[in-house]
Structures are given as C-alpha cells and as structure tokens.
Amino acid sequence: MNIGITCYPTYGGSGVVATELGKSLASRGHRVHFITYALPMRLTGIGHTESEYIDNIFYHEVEMSTYPLFEFPLYSMALTSKMVEVARFEKLDLIHAHYAIPHATSAVLAKQILHGDGRSLTSDIKIVTTLHGTDITLVGLEPSFEPLMKFSIESSDVVTAVSRYLRDETIGNYGVSKEIDVIPNFIDTEVFRPVDAKNLRRLLAPNGEKLLIHISNFREVKRVKDAIRALKIILDAGVKAKFLLVGDGPDRGECQALARDLGIWQQTRFLGKQSELASILSASDVFLIPSGNESFGLSALEAMACGVPVVSSDVGGLPELNVDGETGFVVKVGDVEALAERTLQILREPKLHAKLSRGALRHATTEFTKERIVPMYEAAYERALSRAR
Ligand code: GMT
C-alpha cells in the first residue's frame, strides 16, 4: 500500500506510535509518506548507521509561509494542501491521521478536493483516523470544537482508538456514531527489553538505593508531583531510594521546587529528555505513572517491556494495560498514600518484585508487540480500502 501518515511529530506518545508504525509498515513492504511540519522524533536516526536506514519511507514537510494580513498561521490549510499534493503525486491509497483535530479534519478536506478533481490520479483516497485521547481533552478545554471533532471522526473511513476506555468515552460521552476499533499501543521488543544495566545502576545508586522512575512530558495531567510526594513517604518509611525523572515539560520547574521544599532533592535525579530508555528502565525497580487521565500509557508499556513493575492510577486505559497484582498495582488517582504504600510493598518484598517483573514482561511481550499490533492496522487499512466511495 501507499500510505500517508500525519501525526504530531515531537515528543509524545502519539508521534512515537505513528512513527514506529510507519517504520514497521515500511519494513513490511509498504511505501510510507510522513506528512508533518517537522521530522518525527524517532525518525531522526535514519541514515546514521546501515541498520537504521529503512527504504520506503519518505518525508514531506508541511511548510508554513507567513503573510502580514493573516495574524495566525494557517496550519490546517497548509497541511490540507500538502496532503493533496502528496496524494496526487505519490498516488496515495490512504491517509492515516493521528488525531481527529486537526489532522483528520485536513484529511477530510483533502479527500473532498481530490474527489472533485478530474486531474487527480488518486480520486478515491481513504482516511483512517486514530484517536489518542487528545481530541477529547481539546473538546474539554474548548467545547465549541465538539461538532468539528464528531464531523472529522464520522467522515473518516475507519476509526481506531488506543484503548477500550477511549472508544467507549468517544461513543458514550460524545455521541459519536461510528464504529471504532480498539488497536492498543505497541513496542518493538528488540529495543524495549531487559538489558544488562548493572554499571548504570551502580552509577545512579552508588549506595545500593532502590530506583524509582517516571517518564513523561511533565504536563499537569501527568500529576508528577503525586509521585514526588510518594517518594517523601517512602524515604520517611526508612527505605533508601532515588527517583529518576525523565523528560521535560511545563511542570518540571514546579516538580523540582517541590523536591527541594520536601527536603528530598538529593534523592531525585531530573534527567531531561533521554534516548537510551531501555538501559535506564532496566536499571530501575518500579515505574510510577500517577496520571489524572491517560488513554493508554505508552511509557508504562515501555517500562513493562523492560521487566519493570508499574504502579499506576486507575484512570483511562491504564487498568487495561497495568493488571493489578499481576504487572504492578493500580491505585485511586490522587491517592498519594496508596501510591507510596504499593511502591513500598514492591521495594520491600523481593519475591513480589520478581513476580510482578515477570508478569509485566510477559504481558507486554505477548499482548503489545509490533508483530501482533501492526497487522491490526494493516487490517484496518484493508477495511478502509474495501469501502465503497
Ligand atoms: O500523554 C501525552 O501527553 C502525549 C499524548 C499524545 O497525544 O501524544 O499521548 C497520548 O497518546 C499516547 C499514544 O496513543 C498514549 O499512550 C497516551 O496515554 C496519551 N496521553 C493521554 O491520554 C494523556
């Protein structure tokens, strides 16, 4: 197939999913065209080494020109125009839009332009839209977007969501009348796997401390401060521990200030954005994800694939991924005491840690591998292509 992919290209789960999907589709023989305003983050390694090079991947930059009369950039228009250009020239079979707003909206408009265009070689292009949760957040912040979200979803040929929670929420609470297939996030088990991290662990925890880890973009919804407060309780309970905080975002400064205020700065390490995640995860004992909302929780899946048990909140799609008592523990969102208590339990009981670690690895590597999930996307594409015009 000849596939156009539009996603948010910078740091964030949806961009990672879209990019890893594109790479995997290309290695399975499809031609993949990324149509984005910047090179997707996990595509940047291409060409550094022979093994990183993937044939069949093409990048089409959405260029933004400025015009003094227009106060705001016309991104959706520029994206639509680029989609039309790429679809015509590359004879795309379909566009896979990650997010209804603005990506599926642009794709729907591009499709209409192409349909009505006698010159077009690709007059029956299909649209597959994947929901990652951001649309719902957006509509929550700006209710006037609701009709646009529904229109963009309902005008797509096939729609997927990354968890049952997100599918049910989209249909139930927003009244979207469209069949939505659940296709969860996935990992490349050659990249995310338990690796020997003894040396790194010695460096990060020279006095034999336990290592907690959190990875996110430090947005408010991630509730990183809950995890820092839980660390304080864990330390007060007499367990020697350090907390690795990976990533960057708007709440990072407040989190650092909180660690200082609580007098636990020395026990935290803010590492910023890191690329060698498998080593850092493999060196760690417990992954904390106390989010206030989370459609899936890709970072938790990456931790599980490295054999790290997860303590998560009970919101969104997290309980579908983190099976309470099997891959880690699930606690009520905002319950810092429970977050600390469950983490302490894992840190204090080596047998429990080993059992949850095995469970996390097993669950991640049986249910959420790219070998299992990517064909689900291919099937979704087939369904879209078989739909009448
Ligand atoms: O979590 C973020 O802040 C980024 C966000 C995005 O739109 O990239 O991630 C969302 O999509 C990921 C991939 O499907 C999911 O794993 C994340 O759970 C989801 N984030 C939220 O729902 C908050």
Coordinates of C-alpha atoms and ligand atoms in Angstrom, one line a residue:
M1 CA 0.0 0.0 0.0
N2 CA 1.0 3.6 -0.4
I3 CA 0.3 5.3 2.9
G4 CA 0.4 8.9 4.0
I5 CA 0.8 9.4 7.8
T6 CA 0.1 12.7 9.6
C7 CA 1.0 13.0 13.3
Y8 CA 2.2 15.4 15.9
P9 CA 6.0 14.9 15.3
T10 CA 7.6 16.0 18.5
Y11 CA 7.9 14.4 22.0
G12 CA 4.7 12.5 22.8
G13 CA 3.2 9.0 22.7
S14 CA 1.0 9.5 19.5
G15 CA 4.0 10.7 17.5
V16 CA 6.0 7.7 18.7
V17 CA 3.2 5.3 17.8
A18 CA 2.8 6.9 14.4
T19 CA 6.5 6.8 13.7
E20 CA 7.1 3.3 14.9
L21 CA 4.1 2.2 12.9
G22 CA 5.4 3.9 9.8
K23 CA 8.8 2.3 10.2
S24 CA 7.3 -1.1 10.7
L25 CA 4.9 -0.8 7.7
A26 CA 7.9 0.2 5.5
S27 CA 9.8 -2.8 6.6
R28 CA 6.8 -4.9 5.6
G29 CA 6.9 -3.6 2.1
H30 CA 4.5 -0.6 2.2
R31 CA 5.5 2.8 0.9
V32 CA 5.1 5.3 3.8
H33 CA 4.9 9.1 3.4
F34 CA 5.1 11.2 6.6
I35 CA 3.3 14.5 6.1
T36 CA 4.3 16.6 9.1
Y37 CA 5.7 20.0 9.9
A38 CA 8.9 18.6 11.3
L39 CA 10.7 15.3 11.1
P40 CA 9.1 12.9 13.6
M41 CA 11.4 12.5 16.6
R42 CA 12.0 8.8 16.2
L43 CA 12.8 9.1 12.5
T44 CA 15.8 11.3 13.1
G45 CA 18.3 8.4 13.4
I46 CA 17.7 7.4 9.8
G47 CA 21.0 7.0 7.9
H48 CA 23.3 7.2 10.9
T49 CA 24.1 3.5 10.5
E50 CA 23.1 1.0 7.9
S51 CA 20.8 -0.9 10.2
E52 CA 18.9 2.3 10.9
Y53 CA 18.2 3.0 7.3
I54 CA 14.8 2.0 6.1
D55 CA 13.9 2.1 2.5
N56 CA 10.3 3.1 1.5
I57 CA 10.0 6.0 4.0
F58 CA 9.5 9.5 2.7
Y59 CA 9.2 12.8 4.5
H60 CA 7.1 15.7 3.2
E61 CA 7.4 18.8 5.2
V62 CA 4.3 21.0 5.7
E63 CA 5.8 24.4 5.1
M64 CA 4.2 27.4 6.7
S65 CA 4.5 30.7 5.0
T66 CA 3.6 33.9 6.8
Y67 CA 1.6 36.8 5.3
P68 CA 1.3 40.1 7.1
L69 CA -2.5 40.2 6.7
F70 CA -3.0 36.9 8.5
E71 CA -2.4 37.2 12.2
F72 CA -2.4 33.5 12.8
P73 CA -0.6 30.8 10.8
L74 CA -2.9 28.7 8.5
Y75 CA -1.5 25.3 9.6
S76 CA -4.6 23.2 8.8
M77 CA -4.8 24.8 5.3
A78 CA -1.1 24.2 4.7
L79 CA -1.5 20.6 5.8
T80 CA -4.5 20.0 3.6
S81 CA -2.6 21.5 0.6
K82 CA 0.4 19.3 1.3
M83 CA -1.9 16.2 1.6
V84 CA -3.5 17.0 -1.8
E85 CA -0.1 17.4 -3.4
V86 CA 1.4 14.2 -1.9
A87 CA -1.7 12.2 -2.6
R88 CA -1.7 13.3 -6.3
F89 CA 1.9 12.9 -6.9
E90 CA 2.6 9.8 -4.9
K91 CA -0.8 8.2 -5.7
L92 CA -1.6 7.5 -2.1
D93 CA -4.1 4.8 -1.2
L94 CA -4.9 6.3 2.1
I95 CA -4.1 8.9 4.7
H96 CA -3.7 7.7 8.3
A97 CA -4.4 10.7 10.6
H98 CA -3.4 10.6 14.2
Y99 CA -5.9 12.8 16.0
A100 CA -9.3 13.9 14.6
I101 CA -8.5 17.6 15.2
P102 CA -6.7 18.9 13.2
H103 CA -5.3 16.0 11.2
A104 CA -8.4 14.1 10.2
T105 CA -10.1 17.4 9.5
S106 CA -7.4 18.3 7.0
A107 CA -7.6 14.8 5.5
V108 CA -11.4 15.0 5.0
L109 CA -11.0 18.3 3.2
A110 CA -8.1 16.9 1.1
K111 CA -10.3 13.9 0.2
Q112 CA -13.1 16.2 -1.0
I113 CA -10.7 18.2 -3.1
L114 CA -9.3 15.1 -4.6
H115 CA -12.7 13.6 -5.3
G116 CA -13.9 16.6 -7.2
D117 CA -10.7 16.9 -9.2
G118 CA -10.7 15.4 -12.7
R119 CA -6.8 15.7 -12.8
S120 CA -6.4 13.6 -9.7
L121 CA -4.8 10.2 -10.1
T122 CA -5.9 9.3 -6.6
S123 CA -9.6 10.1 -6.7
D124 CA -10.7 7.6 -4.1
I125 CA -8.3 8.1 -1.2
K126 CA -9.4 6.7 2.1
I127 CA -9.0 8.1 5.6
V128 CA -8.0 6.1 8.7
T129 CA -8.1 8.1 11.9
T130 CA -6.5 7.0 15.2
L131 CA -7.8 8.6 18.4
H132 CA -5.1 9.0 21.1
G133 CA -7.3 11.0 23.6
T134 CA -6.1 14.4 22.7
D135 CA -9.3 15.2 20.9
I136 CA -11.4 14.6 24.0
T137 CA -9.0 16.8 26.0
L138 CA -9.3 19.5 23.4
V139 CA -13.0 19.4 23.4
G140 CA -13.0 19.5 27.2
L141 CA -11.0 22.7 27.0
E142 CA -12.9 24.2 24.1
P143 CA -16.4 22.8 23.8
S144 CA -17.1 24.6 20.6
F145 CA -14.8 22.1 18.9
E146 CA -17.2 19.2 19.5
P147 CA -19.1 19.3 16.2
L148 CA -15.8 19.5 14.3
M149 CA -14.4 16.5 16.2
K150 CA -17.6 14.5 15.5
F151 CA -17.6 15.5 11.9
S152 CA -13.9 14.6 11.4
I153 CA -14.4 11.2 13.1
E154 CA -17.6 10.4 11.3
S155 CA -16.2 11.4 7.9
S156 CA -13.2 9.0 8.3
D157 CA -13.5 5.7 6.6
V158 CA -12.1 3.7 9.5
V159 CA -11.5 4.9 13.1
T160 CA -9.3 3.3 15.7
A161 CA -8.8 4.2 19.4
V162 CA -5.9 3.1 21.6
S163 CA -8.0 1.6 24.4
R164 CA -11.5 0.4 25.1
Y165 CA -11.8 3.3 27.6
L166 CA -11.2 5.8 24.8
R167 CA -13.6 4.1 22.4
D168 CA -16.4 3.9 25.0
E169 CA -15.7 7.5 26.0
T170 CA -15.8 8.8 22.4
I171 CA -19.0 7.0 21.6
G172 CA -20.8 7.2 25.0
N173 CA -19.9 10.7 26.2
Y174 CA -19.6 12.5 22.8
G175 CA -22.3 10.6 21.0
V176 CA -20.1 9.8 18.0
S177 CA -21.9 7.4 15.7
K178 CA -19.1 5.5 14.2
E179 CA -17.7 2.0 14.7
I180 CA -14.4 2.4 16.5
D181 CA -11.8 -0.4 16.5
V182 CA -9.5 -0.7 19.5
I183 CA -5.8 -1.0 18.5
P184 CA -3.6 -0.6 21.5
N185 CA -0.1 1.0 21.6
F186 CA 2.8 -1.4 20.9
I187 CA 6.5 -1.8 21.4
D188 CA 9.5 -3.0 19.5
T189 CA 10.8 -5.8 21.7
E190 CA 14.2 -5.6 20.2
V191 CA 14.5 -2.1 21.5
F192 CA 12.5 -2.3 24.7
R193 CA 13.8 -5.4 26.5
P194 CA 15.6 -6.1 29.8
V195 CA 19.2 -5.2 29.2
D196 CA 22.3 -5.5 31.4
A197 CA 22.3 -2.2 33.3
K198 CA 24.4 -3.2 36.4
N199 CA 27.0 -0.5 35.7
L200 CA 24.4 2.2 35.1
R201 CA 22.7 1.2 38.3
R202 CA 25.9 1.4 40.3
L203 CA 26.4 4.9 39.0
L204 CA 22.8 6.1 39.7
A205 CA 22.5 4.3 43.0
P206 CA 26.1 4.0 44.4
N207 CA 24.9 3.2 47.9
G208 CA 22.5 0.4 46.9
E209 CA 19.4 2.6 46.8
K210 CA 16.2 1.3 45.2
L211 CA 15.5 3.2 41.9
L212 CA 12.0 4.6 41.1
I213 CA 11.4 6.0 37.6
H214 CA 8.9 8.2 35.9
I215 CA 8.9 9.3 32.2
S216 CA 6.6 11.9 30.7
N217 CA 6.3 15.3 29.2
F218 CA 5.6 16.8 32.6
R219 CA 2.2 18.2 31.8
E220 CA -0.3 18.8 34.6
V221 CA -2.3 15.8 33.6
K222 CA 0.7 13.6 34.5
R223 CA 0.4 14.5 38.2
V224 CA 4.2 14.1 38.6
K225 CA 4.0 15.9 42.0
D226 CA 2.0 13.0 43.4
A227 CA 4.9 10.7 42.6
I228 CA 7.4 13.1 44.3
R229 CA 5.2 13.3 47.4
A230 CA 5.0 9.5 47.4
L231 CA 8.8 9.4 47.3
K232 CA 8.9 11.5 50.5
I233 CA 6.6 8.9 52.3
I234 CA 8.8 6.1 51.0
L235 CA 12.0 7.8 52.3
D236 CA 10.3 8.6 55.6
A237 CA 9.5 4.9 55.9
G238 CA 13.2 4.2 56.0
V239 CA 13.7 2.8 52.5
K240 CA 16.8 4.1 50.7
A241 CA 15.6 5.2 47.3
K242 CA 16.3 7.5 44.4
F243 CA 13.8 8.8 41.9
L244 CA 14.7 9.2 38.2
L245 CA 12.5 11.7 36.4
V246 CA 12.9 11.5 32.6
G247 CA 11.5 14.0 30.2
D248 CA 10.7 17.7 30.2
G249 CA 7.6 19.9 30.1
P250 CA 5.7 22.7 31.8
D251 CA 5.6 21.2 35.3
R252 CA 9.2 20.3 35.6
G253 CA 10.2 23.5 37.4
E254 CA 7.4 23.1 40.0
C255 CA 8.4 19.5 40.5
Q256 CA 12.0 20.5 41.2
A257 CA 10.8 23.1 43.6
L258 CA 8.6 20.6 45.4
A259 CA 11.5 18.2 45.8
R260 CA 13.6 21.0 47.3
D261 CA 10.7 22.1 49.6
L262 CA 10.2 18.5 50.8
G263 CA 14.0 18.2 51.5
I264 CA 14.4 15.3 49.1
W265 CA 16.3 17.0 46.3
Q266 CA 19.3 14.7 46.8
Q267 CA 17.1 11.7 46.2
T268 CA 15.8 12.9 42.9
R269 CA 17.6 13.0 39.5
F270 CA 15.9 15.1 36.8
L271 CA 17.5 13.6 33.7
G272 CA 15.7 15.6 31.0
K273 CA 14.9 14.0 27.6
Q274 CA 16.8 10.8 27.1
S275 CA 17.0 8.5 24.2
E276 CA 18.6 5.3 25.7
L277 CA 15.4 4.5 27.6
A278 CA 15.8 0.7 27.7
S279 CA 19.0 1.0 29.8
I280 CA 17.6 3.5 32.2
L281 CA 14.4 1.4 32.6
S282 CA 16.3 -1.8 33.1
A283 CA 18.3 -0.2 35.9
S284 CA 15.1 0.7 37.7
D285 CA 12.9 -1.1 40.2
V286 CA 9.4 0.4 39.9
F287 CA 7.8 2.7 37.3
L288 CA 5.3 5.3 38.6
I289 CA 2.5 6.8 36.5
P290 CA 0.0 8.6 38.6
S291 CA -1.8 10.4 35.7
G292 CA -5.1 12.2 36.1
N293 CA -6.0 10.9 32.7
E294 CA -4.2 8.5 30.3
S295 CA -5.8 7.0 27.2
F296 CA -3.2 4.2 27.1
G297 CA 0.2 5.0 28.8
L298 CA 2.9 4.1 26.3
S299 CA 5.7 4.9 28.7
A300 CA 4.3 2.3 31.2
L301 CA 4.3 -0.3 28.4
E302 CA 7.9 0.5 27.6
A303 CA 8.8 0.0 31.2
M304 CA 6.9 -3.3 31.4
A305 CA 8.7 -4.5 28.3
C306 CA 12.0 -3.9 30.2
G307 CA 10.6 -6.0 33.1
V308 CA 9.8 -3.1 35.4
P309 CA 6.6 -3.4 37.5
V310 CA 4.2 -0.4 37.3
V311 CA 2.3 1.5 40.0
S312 CA -0.3 3.5 38.1
S313 CA -3.5 5.4 38.8
D314 CA -6.8 3.8 37.9
V315 CA -7.9 6.2 35.1
G316 CA -8.5 5.9 31.4
G317 CA -6.8 3.0 29.7
L318 CA -4.2 2.4 32.4
P319 CA -6.1 -0.6 34.1
E320 CA -6.3 -2.3 30.6
L321 CA -2.5 -2.2 30.5
N322 CA -1.4 -2.5 34.1
V323 CA -3.1 -5.6 35.5
D324 CA -3.5 -5.0 39.3
G325 CA -1.5 -7.6 41.2
E326 CA -0.1 -9.2 38.0
T327 CA 2.1 -6.5 36.3
G328 CA 2.1 -4.0 39.2
F329 CA -0.5 -2.2 41.2
V330 CA -3.4 0.2 40.4
V331 CA -4.3 2.9 42.9
K332 CA -7.0 5.6 43.0
V333 CA -5.9 8.8 41.2
G334 CA -4.6 11.4 43.7
D335 CA -4.2 8.8 46.5
V336 CA -0.6 9.6 47.3
E337 CA -0.6 7.4 50.4
A338 CA -1.7 4.3 48.4
L339 CA 0.8 5.1 45.6
A340 CA 3.6 5.2 48.2
E341 CA 2.3 2.1 50.1
R342 CA 2.1 -0.1 47.0
T343 CA 5.5 1.0 45.8
L344 CA 7.0 0.3 49.3
Q345 CA 5.4 -3.2 49.2
I346 CA 7.2 -3.9 45.9
L347 CA 10.5 -2.5 47.1
R348 CA 10.4 -4.4 50.4
E349 CA 9.4 -7.8 49.0
P350 CA 12.0 -9.2 46.5
K351 CA 9.7 -12.2 45.7
L352 CA 6.8 -9.9 44.9
H353 CA 9.1 -7.7 42.8
A354 CA 10.3 -10.7 40.8
K355 CA 6.7 -11.9 40.3
L356 CA 5.4 -8.6 39.1
S357 CA 8.5 -8.1 36.9
R358 CA 7.9 -11.4 35.2
G359 CA 4.2 -10.5 34.9
A360 CA 4.9 -7.1 33.3
L361 CA 7.4 -8.6 30.9
R362 CA 5.1 -11.4 29.9
H363 CA 2.0 -9.1 29.4
A364 CA 4.0 -6.6 27.4
T365 CA 5.6 -9.2 25.1
T366 CA 2.5 -11.3 24.5
E367 CA -0.2 -8.6 24.0
F368 CA 1.6 -5.4 22.8
T369 CA 4.3 -6.4 20.4
K370 CA 4.6 -4.7 17.0
E371 CA 4.4 -8.2 15.4
R372 CA 0.9 -8.5 16.9
I373 CA -0.4 -4.9 16.6
V374 CA 0.9 -3.7 13.2
P375 CA -1.2 -6.3 11.3
M376 CA -4.2 -4.9 13.1
Y377 CA -3.5 -1.5 11.4
E378 CA -3.0 -3.3 8.1
A379 CA -6.4 -4.9 8.5
A380 CA -7.9 -1.5 9.3
Y381 CA -6.4 -0.2 6.1
E382 CA -7.8 -3.1 4.2
R383 CA -11.3 -2.4 5.6
A384 CA -11.0 1.3 4.6
L385 CA -9.9 0.4 1.1
S386 CA -12.8 -2.0 0.7
R387 CA -15.3 0.7 1.5
A388 CA -17.4 2.0 -1.4
R389 CA -16.7 5.6 -2.4
Ligands
GMT1 O1 0.5 11.9 27.0 C1 0.8 12.9 26.4 O2 1.0 13.9 26.9 C2 1.0 12.8 24.9 C3 -0.2 12.2 24.2 C4 -0.1 12.4 22.7 O3 -1.1 12.9 22.2 O4 0.9 12.2 22.1 O5 -0.3 10.8 24.5 C5 -1.5 10.2 24.2 O6 -1.3 9.2 23.2 C6 -0.4 8.1 23.6 C7 -0.3 7.2 22.3 O7 -1.5 6.6 22.0 C8 -1.0 7.4 24.8 O8 -0.1 6.3 25.1 C9 -1.1 8.3 25.9 O9 -1.7 7.7 27.0 C10 -2.0 9.5 25.5 N1 -1.9 10.5 26.6 C11 -3.0 10.9 27.3 O10 -4.1 10.3 27.2 C12 -2.8 11.9 28.3

